[in-house]
Amino acid sequence: MPTGFIFDLDGVIVDTAKYHFKAWQSLAKNLQYNFTEQDNEQFKGVSRVRSLELLLEMAQYKATEKEKEQWLIDKNTHYLSLISHMNNSEILPGITEILKALKAQQIPVALGSASKNAQPILEKVGLLSYFDVLVDGNEVTMAKPNPEVFLTAAKGLGVAPEDCVVFEDAQAGVAAAKAAKMTCVGIGDPAILFNADHCFASTAEITPSFVQSLIA
Ligand code: BG6
Ligand code: MG
């Protein structure tokens, strides 16, 4: 059985985590809440709807359904404007090389992201063709840390979950990968991603030989 590779999008393939942060921060400002980088850790990997719920809890604001609906639209509109000029310069270091190496060896590759904007982002940065399967926020019903997104990706690849490797930058994403019984490579602070099987401070530190060592 070949190894299946599953990549999260935001914060693993592209540097969009900073744009999500900016958009949430500006919404938080309207609620008189000072949204910090530390708060943002809980938002990584989490769906748009769940993120808004978290923000409202943090700001201790009881919003009406109408307000929530409007703010979800506002946040996404702001986010889309922030990513509108995105191009391949925002692919995180080493990612293109990893995807090229996997493609050359015909290793099955999937995207496993909570984002509903995943496909247009992959198109913008020119990486869409490296993915055999896309599973994103438009398909999954249960957000990370639920393993649904990664189990659906493994199924799409035709690879057993135990034979899949997930690359993740979010604590919720690492938890989802481990709940799916997959090997997890964390990208970020090892103190936050302590449940990952391997951890790198940034994608730049992932060497080709490490990637090869993951292939069965
Ligand atoms: C995840 C991000 O990949 O997607 C979260 O880590 C984001 O920060 C979530 O909220 C949903 O993204 P989108 O693009 O559908 O708002
Ligand atoms: Mg992420």
PDB file of C-alpha atoms and ligand atoms in Angstrom:
ATOM      1  CA  MET A   1       0.000   0.000   0.000  1.00  0.00           C
ATOM      2  CA  PRO A   2       1.523   3.399  -0.955  1.00  0.00           C
ATOM      3  CA  THR A   3       1.745   6.261   1.526  1.00  0.00           C
ATOM      4  CA  GLY A   4      -0.911   8.934   1.044  1.00  0.00           C
ATOM      5  CA  PHE A   5       0.056  12.529   1.695  1.00  0.00           C
ATOM      6  CA  ILE A   6      -2.577  14.943   2.999  1.00  0.00           C
ATOM      7  CA  PHE A   7      -1.842  18.654   3.322  1.00  0.00           C
ATOM      8  CA  ASP A   8      -3.726  21.290   5.232  1.00  0.00           C
ATOM      9  CA  LEU A   9      -3.882  24.554   3.264  1.00  0.00           C
ATOM     10  CA  ASP A  10      -3.765  27.673   5.441  1.00  0.00           C
ATOM     11  CA  GLY A  11      -0.414  27.899   7.223  1.00  0.00           C
ATOM     12  CA  VAL A  12       1.031  24.783   5.531  1.00  0.00           C
ATOM     13  CA  ILE A  13       0.867  25.353   1.779  1.00  0.00           C
ATOM     14  CA  VAL A  14       0.283  29.082   1.742  1.00  0.00           C
ATOM     15  CA  ASP A  15       0.833  31.885   4.189  1.00  0.00           C
ATOM     16  CA  THR A  16      -2.858  32.775   4.503  1.00  0.00           C
ATOM     17  CA  ALA A  17      -3.084  32.282   8.289  1.00  0.00           C
ATOM     18  CA  LYS A  18      -1.973  35.931   8.680  1.00  0.00           C
ATOM     19  CA  TYR A  19      -4.893  37.125   6.481  1.00  0.00           C
ATOM     20  CA  HIS A  20      -7.463  35.115   8.446  1.00  0.00           C
ATOM     21  CA  PHE A  21      -5.972  36.674  11.599  1.00  0.00           C
ATOM     22  CA  LYS A  22      -6.219  40.214  10.181  1.00  0.00           C
ATOM     23  CA  ALA A  23      -9.835  39.740   9.104  1.00  0.00           C
ATOM     24  CA  TRP A  24     -10.899  38.329  12.503  1.00  0.00           C
ATOM     25  CA  GLN A  25      -8.952  41.037  14.297  1.00  0.00           C
ATOM     26  CA  SER A  26     -10.780  43.778  12.472  1.00  0.00           C
ATOM     27  CA  LEU A  27     -14.170  42.215  13.264  1.00  0.00           C
ATOM     28  CA  ALA A  28     -13.088  41.873  16.912  1.00  0.00           C
ATOM     29  CA  LYS A  29     -12.204  45.570  16.985  1.00  0.00           C
ATOM     30  CA  ASN A  30     -15.809  46.422  16.113  1.00  0.00           C
ATOM     31  CA  LEU A  31     -16.812  44.376  19.143  1.00  0.00           C
ATOM     32  CA  GLN A  32     -14.283  46.297  21.303  1.00  0.00           C
ATOM     33  CA  TYR A  33     -12.297  43.118  21.765  1.00  0.00           C
ATOM     34  CA  ASN A  34      -8.512  43.034  21.469  1.00  0.00           C
ATOM     35  CA  PHE A  35      -7.946  39.841  19.457  1.00  0.00           C
ATOM     36  CA  THR A  36      -4.389  38.562  19.968  1.00  0.00           C
ATOM     37  CA  GLU A  37      -2.076  36.129  18.161  1.00  0.00           C
ATOM     38  CA  GLN A  38      -2.558  33.829  21.142  1.00  0.00           C
ATOM     39  CA  ASP A  39      -6.360  33.909  20.705  1.00  0.00           C
ATOM     40  CA  ASN A  40      -5.802  33.174  17.025  1.00  0.00           C
ATOM     41  CA  GLU A  41      -4.168  29.791  17.778  1.00  0.00           C
ATOM     42  CA  GLN A  42      -7.631  28.459  18.682  1.00  0.00           C
ATOM     43  CA  PHE A  43      -8.980  29.665  15.329  1.00  0.00           C
ATOM     44  CA  LYS A  44      -6.451  27.810  13.194  1.00  0.00           C
ATOM     45  CA  GLY A  45      -7.987  24.872  11.348  1.00  0.00           C
ATOM     46  CA  VAL A  46     -11.420  25.775  12.652  1.00  0.00           C
ATOM     47  CA  SER A  47     -14.377  26.534  10.358  1.00  0.00           C
ATOM     48  CA  ARG A  48     -15.556  30.085   9.710  1.00  0.00           C
ATOM     49  CA  VAL A  49     -18.802  29.568  11.636  1.00  0.00           C
ATOM     50  CA  ARG A  50     -17.071  28.009  14.646  1.00  0.00           C
ATOM     51  CA  SER A  51     -14.451  30.786  14.606  1.00  0.00           C
ATOM     52  CA  LEU A  52     -17.162  33.430  14.864  1.00  0.00           C
ATOM     53  CA  GLU A  53     -18.737  31.557  17.790  1.00  0.00           C
ATOM     54  CA  LEU A  54     -15.340  31.500  19.519  1.00  0.00           C
ATOM     55  CA  LEU A  55     -14.849  35.216  18.918  1.00  0.00           C
ATOM     56  CA  LEU A  56     -18.276  36.050  20.320  1.00  0.00           C
ATOM     57  CA  GLU A  57     -17.467  33.962  23.410  1.00  0.00           C
ATOM     58  CA  MET A  58     -14.144  35.785  23.833  1.00  0.00           C
ATOM     59  CA  ALA A  59     -15.774  39.192  23.383  1.00  0.00           C
ATOM     60  CA  GLN A  60     -18.674  38.088  25.594  1.00  0.00           C
ATOM     61  CA  TYR A  61     -21.092  39.388  22.984  1.00  0.00           C
ATOM     62  CA  LYS A  62     -24.504  37.839  22.481  1.00  0.00           C
ATOM     63  CA  ALA A  63     -25.209  38.340  18.794  1.00  0.00           C
ATOM     64  CA  THR A  64     -28.481  37.852  16.945  1.00  0.00           C
ATOM     65  CA  GLU A  65     -28.653  35.324  14.095  1.00  0.00           C
ATOM     66  CA  LYS A  66     -28.874  38.253  11.688  1.00  0.00           C
ATOM     67  CA  GLU A  67     -25.716  39.860  13.070  1.00  0.00           C
ATOM     68  CA  LYS A  68     -23.864  36.533  12.875  1.00  0.00           C
ATOM     69  CA  GLU A  69     -24.899  36.032   9.261  1.00  0.00           C
ATOM     70  CA  GLN A  70     -23.741  39.542   8.354  1.00  0.00           C
ATOM     71  CA  TRP A  71     -20.419  39.235  10.190  1.00  0.00           C
ATOM     72  CA  LEU A  72     -19.610  35.940   8.471  1.00  0.00           C
ATOM     73  CA  ILE A  73     -20.135  37.692   5.149  1.00  0.00           C
ATOM     74  CA  ASP A  74     -18.092  40.726   6.283  1.00  0.00           C
ATOM     75  CA  LYS A  75     -15.209  38.566   7.491  1.00  0.00           C
ATOM     76  CA  ASN A  76     -15.058  36.591   4.268  1.00  0.00           C
ATOM     77  CA  THR A  77     -15.346  39.723   2.113  1.00  0.00           C
ATOM     78  CA  HIS A  78     -12.440  41.275   4.013  1.00  0.00           C
ATOM     79  CA  TYR A  79     -10.430  38.029   3.765  1.00  0.00           C
ATOM     80  CA  LEU A  80     -11.086  37.756   0.015  1.00  0.00           C
ATOM     81  CA  SER A  81      -9.905  41.333  -0.484  1.00  0.00           C
ATOM     82  CA  LEU A  82      -6.722  40.543   1.474  1.00  0.00           C
ATOM     83  CA  ILE A  83      -5.967  37.496  -0.707  1.00  0.00           C
ATOM     84  CA  SER A  84      -7.066  39.037  -3.995  1.00  0.00           C
ATOM     85  CA  HIS A  85      -3.498  39.764  -5.107  1.00  0.00           C
ATOM     86  CA  MET A  86      -2.113  36.455  -3.940  1.00  0.00           C
ATOM     87  CA  ASN A  87       0.271  34.657  -6.266  1.00  0.00           C
ATOM     88  CA  ASN A  88       2.884  31.912  -6.081  1.00  0.00           C
ATOM     89  CA  SER A  89       5.190  34.127  -3.986  1.00  0.00           C
ATOM     90  CA  GLU A  90       2.986  33.223  -1.003  1.00  0.00           C
ATOM     91  CA  ILE A  91       3.598  29.498  -1.250  1.00  0.00           C
ATOM     92  CA  LEU A  92       5.464  28.545   1.916  1.00  0.00           C
ATOM     93  CA  PRO A  93       9.157  27.612   1.486  1.00  0.00           C
ATOM     94  CA  GLY A  94       9.892  24.121   0.199  1.00  0.00           C
ATOM     95  CA  ILE A  95       6.249  23.187  -0.452  1.00  0.00           C
ATOM     96  CA  THR A  96       6.460  23.317  -4.258  1.00  0.00           C
ATOM     97  CA  GLU A  97       9.559  21.108  -4.158  1.00  0.00           C
ATOM     98  CA  ILE A  98       7.825  18.566  -1.884  1.00  0.00           C
ATOM     99  CA  LEU A  99       4.762  18.451  -4.160  1.00  0.00           C
ATOM    100  CA  LYS A 100       6.967  18.072  -7.249  1.00  0.00           C
ATOM    101  CA  ALA A 101       8.909  15.204  -5.648  1.00  0.00           C
ATOM    102  CA  LEU A 102       5.676  13.415  -4.694  1.00  0.00           C
ATOM    103  CA  LYS A 103       4.214  13.859  -8.165  1.00  0.00           C
ATOM    104  CA  ALA A 104       7.385  12.531  -9.803  1.00  0.00           C
ATOM    105  CA  GLN A 105       6.982   9.354  -7.727  1.00  0.00           C
ATOM    106  CA  GLN A 106       3.211   9.153  -8.365  1.00  0.00           C
ATOM    107  CA  ILE A 107       2.504   9.339  -4.642  1.00  0.00           C
ATOM    108  CA  PRO A 108      -1.188  10.082  -3.978  1.00  0.00           C
ATOM    109  CA  VAL A 109      -1.711  13.613  -2.612  1.00  0.00           C
ATOM    110  CA  ALA A 110      -4.816  15.221  -1.114  1.00  0.00           C
ATOM    111  CA  LEU A 111      -5.806  18.529   0.390  1.00  0.00           C
ATOM    112  CA  GLY A 112      -7.580  18.369   3.757  1.00  0.00           C
ATOM    113  CA  SER A 113      -8.697  21.867   4.663  1.00  0.00           C
ATOM    114  CA  ALA A 114     -11.512  23.533   6.604  1.00  0.00           C
ATOM    115  CA  SER A 115     -11.529  26.437   4.155  1.00  0.00           C
ATOM    116  CA  LYS A 116     -14.330  27.070   1.697  1.00  0.00           C
ATOM    117  CA  ASN A 117     -11.866  29.158  -0.325  1.00  0.00           C
ATOM    118  CA  ALA A 118      -9.374  26.327  -0.853  1.00  0.00           C
ATOM    119  CA  GLN A 119      -9.764  25.639  -4.578  1.00  0.00           C
ATOM    120  CA  PRO A 120      -9.526  29.282  -5.758  1.00  0.00           C
ATOM    121  CA  ILE A 121      -6.438  29.741  -3.562  1.00  0.00           C
ATOM    122  CA  LEU A 122      -4.709  26.662  -5.050  1.00  0.00           C
ATOM    123  CA  GLU A 123      -5.584  27.970  -8.512  1.00  0.00           C
ATOM    124  CA  LYS A 124      -4.212  31.439  -7.719  1.00  0.00           C
ATOM    125  CA  VAL A 125      -0.858  30.061  -6.588  1.00  0.00           C
ATOM    126  CA  GLY A 126      -0.694  27.489  -9.409  1.00  0.00           C
ATOM    127  CA  LEU A 127      -0.655  24.332  -7.268  1.00  0.00           C
ATOM    128  CA  LEU A 128      -4.035  22.795  -8.082  1.00  0.00           C
ATOM    129  CA  SER A 129      -2.614  20.219 -10.494  1.00  0.00           C
ATOM    130  CA  TYR A 130      -0.491  18.623  -7.729  1.00  0.00           C
ATOM    131  CA  PHE A 131      -3.577  17.364  -5.888  1.00  0.00           C
ATOM    132  CA  ASP A 132      -5.384  14.132  -6.753  1.00  0.00           C
ATOM    133  CA  VAL A 133      -8.152  14.815  -4.251  1.00  0.00           C
ATOM    134  CA  LEU A 134      -9.518  18.012  -2.665  1.00  0.00           C
ATOM    135  CA  VAL A 135     -11.480  17.842   0.570  1.00  0.00           C
ATOM    136  CA  ASP A 136     -12.406  21.247   1.927  1.00  0.00           C
ATOM    137  CA  GLY A 137     -14.926  23.166   4.008  1.00  0.00           C
ATOM    138  CA  ASN A 138     -17.567  22.773   1.304  1.00  0.00           C
ATOM    139  CA  GLU A 139     -17.706  19.005   1.818  1.00  0.00           C
ATOM    140  CA  VAL A 140     -17.097  18.293   5.466  1.00  0.00           C
ATOM    141  CA  THR A 141     -19.796  18.610   8.085  1.00  0.00           C
ATOM    142  CA  MET A 142     -17.664  18.099  11.190  1.00  0.00           C
ATOM    143  CA  ALA A 143     -14.815  20.526  11.771  1.00  0.00           C
ATOM    144  CA  LYS A 144     -11.300  19.594  12.953  1.00  0.00           C
ATOM    145  CA  PRO A 145     -10.513  18.190  15.570  1.00  0.00           C
ATOM    146  CA  ASN A 146     -13.075  15.754  14.148  1.00  0.00           C
ATOM    147  CA  PRO A 147     -11.155  13.425  11.767  1.00  0.00           C
ATOM    148  CA  GLU A 148     -13.835  13.561   9.016  1.00  0.00           C
ATOM    149  CA  VAL A 149     -11.823  15.790   6.679  1.00  0.00           C
ATOM    150  CA  PHE A 150      -8.761  13.507   6.724  1.00  0.00           C
ATOM    151  CA  LEU A 151     -10.726  10.243   6.613  1.00  0.00           C
ATOM    152  CA  THR A 152     -12.622  11.537   3.566  1.00  0.00           C
ATOM    153  CA  ALA A 153      -9.312  12.506   1.949  1.00  0.00           C
ATOM    154  CA  ALA A 154      -7.825   9.038   2.629  1.00  0.00           C
ATOM    155  CA  LYS A 155     -10.908   7.399   1.146  1.00  0.00           C
ATOM    156  CA  GLY A 156     -10.633   9.606  -1.943  1.00  0.00           C
ATOM    157  CA  LEU A 157      -6.991   8.590  -2.333  1.00  0.00           C
ATOM    158  CA  GLY A 158      -7.802   4.923  -1.793  1.00  0.00           C
ATOM    159  CA  VAL A 159      -5.208   4.720   0.988  1.00  0.00           C
ATOM    160  CA  ALA A 160      -5.792   3.272   4.474  1.00  0.00           C
ATOM    161  CA  PRO A 161      -5.764   5.983   7.188  1.00  0.00           C
ATOM    162  CA  GLU A 162      -2.770   4.326   8.959  1.00  0.00           C
ATOM    163  CA  ASP A 163      -0.799   4.745   5.722  1.00  0.00           C
ATOM    164  CA  CYS A 164      -1.478   8.488   5.470  1.00  0.00           C
ATOM    165  CA  VAL A 165       0.738  11.366   6.560  1.00  0.00           C
ATOM    166  CA  VAL A 166      -0.882  14.710   7.402  1.00  0.00           C
ATOM    167  CA  PHE A 167       0.911  18.081   7.374  1.00  0.00           C
ATOM    168  CA  GLU A 168      -0.772  20.493   9.788  1.00  0.00           C
ATOM    169  CA  ASP A 169      -0.128  23.840  11.492  1.00  0.00           C
ATOM    170  CA  ALA A 170      -3.170  23.840  13.794  1.00  0.00           C
ATOM    171  CA  GLN A 171      -3.636  22.178  17.152  1.00  0.00           C
ATOM    172  CA  ALA A 172      -7.158  21.152  16.060  1.00  0.00           C
ATOM    173  CA  GLY A 173      -5.692  19.725  12.838  1.00  0.00           C
ATOM    174  CA  VAL A 174      -3.067  17.661  14.650  1.00  0.00           C
ATOM    175  CA  ALA A 175      -5.806  16.303  16.915  1.00  0.00           C
ATOM    176  CA  ALA A 176      -7.909  15.428  13.837  1.00  0.00           C
ATOM    177  CA  ALA A 177      -4.994  13.607  12.176  1.00  0.00           C
ATOM    178  CA  LYS A 178      -4.242  11.611  15.314  1.00  0.00           C
ATOM    179  CA  ALA A 179      -7.956  10.790  15.773  1.00  0.00           C
ATOM    180  CA  ALA A 180      -7.827   9.429  12.196  1.00  0.00           C
ATOM    181  CA  LYS A 181      -4.819   7.244  13.248  1.00  0.00           C
ATOM    182  CA  MET A 182      -2.548   8.995  10.747  1.00  0.00           C
ATOM    183  CA  THR A 183       1.064  10.087  11.077  1.00  0.00           C
ATOM    184  CA  CYS A 184       1.152  13.829  11.677  1.00  0.00           C
ATOM    185  CA  VAL A 185       3.852  16.336  10.778  1.00  0.00           C
ATOM    186  CA  GLY A 186       3.295  19.583  12.674  1.00  0.00           C
ATOM    187  CA  ILE A 187       4.427  22.934  11.314  1.00  0.00           C
ATOM    188  CA  GLY A 188       4.854  25.491  14.073  1.00  0.00           C
ATOM    189  CA  ASP A 189       5.577  25.658  17.772  1.00  0.00           C
ATOM    190  CA  PRO A 190       6.217  22.170  19.239  1.00  0.00           C
ATOM    191  CA  ALA A 191       4.798  23.379  22.569  1.00  0.00           C
ATOM    192  CA  ILE A 192       1.454  23.930  20.805  1.00  0.00           C
ATOM    193  CA  LEU A 193       1.640  20.972  18.381  1.00  0.00           C
ATOM    194  CA  PHE A 194       2.933  18.512  21.001  1.00  0.00           C
ATOM    195  CA  ASN A 195       0.670  15.695  19.761  1.00  0.00           C
ATOM    196  CA  ALA A 196       2.301  15.643  16.311  1.00  0.00           C
ATOM    197  CA  ASP A 197       4.672  12.747  15.530  1.00  0.00           C
ATOM    198  CA  HIS A 198       7.236  15.151  14.042  1.00  0.00           C
ATOM    199  CA  CYS A 199       7.394  18.928  14.314  1.00  0.00           C
ATOM    200  CA  PHE A 200       9.182  21.614  12.303  1.00  0.00           C
ATOM    201  CA  ALA A 201       9.236  25.315  13.160  1.00  0.00           C
ATOM    202  CA  SER A 202       8.575  26.129   9.511  1.00  0.00           C
ATOM    203  CA  THR A 203       8.139  24.376   6.168  1.00  0.00           C
ATOM    204  CA  ALA A 204      11.640  25.590   5.222  1.00  0.00           C
ATOM    205  CA  GLU A 205      13.063  23.035   7.665  1.00  0.00           C
ATOM    206  CA  ILE A 206      11.456  20.000   6.014  1.00  0.00           C
ATOM    207  CA  THR A 207      14.215  18.272   4.071  1.00  0.00           C
ATOM    208  CA  PRO A 208      13.728  16.076   0.973  1.00  0.00           C
ATOM    209  CA  SER A 209      15.252  13.141   2.863  1.00  0.00           C
ATOM    210  CA  PHE A 210      12.687  13.543   5.662  1.00  0.00           C
ATOM    211  CA  VAL A 211       9.877  13.453   3.097  1.00  0.00           C
ATOM    212  CA  GLN A 212      11.416  10.332   1.500  1.00  0.00           C
ATOM    213  CA  SER A 213      11.603   8.683   4.929  1.00  0.00           C
ATOM    214  CA  LEU A 214       7.795   8.994   5.215  1.00  0.00           C
ATOM    215  CA  ILE A 215       7.186   7.035   2.017  1.00  0.00           C
ATOM    216  CA  ALA A 216       6.640   3.352   2.673  1.00  0.00           C
TER     217      ALA A 216
HETATM  218  C1  BG6 B   1      -8.802  26.979   7.976  1.00  0.00           C
HETATM  219  C2  BG6 B   1      -8.113  28.135   8.647  1.00  0.00           C
HETATM  220  O1  BG6 B   1      -7.934  26.368   7.079  1.00  0.00           O
HETATM  221  O2  BG6 B   1      -9.952  27.425   7.282  1.00  0.00           O
HETATM  222  C3  BG6 B   1      -9.085  28.902   9.541  1.00  0.00           C
HETATM  223  O3  BG6 B   1      -7.039  27.657   9.437  1.00  0.00           O
HETATM  224  C4  BG6 B   1     -10.292  29.321   8.708  1.00  0.00           C
HETATM  225  O4  BG6 B   1      -8.431  30.025  10.069  1.00  0.00           O
HETATM  226  C5  BG6 B   1     -10.918  28.089   8.083  1.00  0.00           C
HETATM  227  O5  BG6 B   1     -11.259  29.975   9.535  1.00  0.00           O
HETATM  228  C6  BG6 B   1     -12.132  28.446   7.201  1.00  0.00           C
HETATM  229  O6  BG6 B   1     -11.665  29.171   6.104  1.00  0.00           O
HETATM  230  P1  BG6 B   1     -12.603  29.965   5.102  1.00  0.00           P
HETATM  231  O7  BG6 B   1     -11.667  30.357   3.979  1.00  0.00           O
HETATM  232  O8  BG6 B   1     -13.677  29.035   4.641  1.00  0.00           O
HETATM  233  O9  BG6 B   1     -13.159  31.124   5.847  1.00  0.00           O
HETATM  234 MG    MG B   2      -3.877  25.448   8.799  1.00  0.00          MG
END
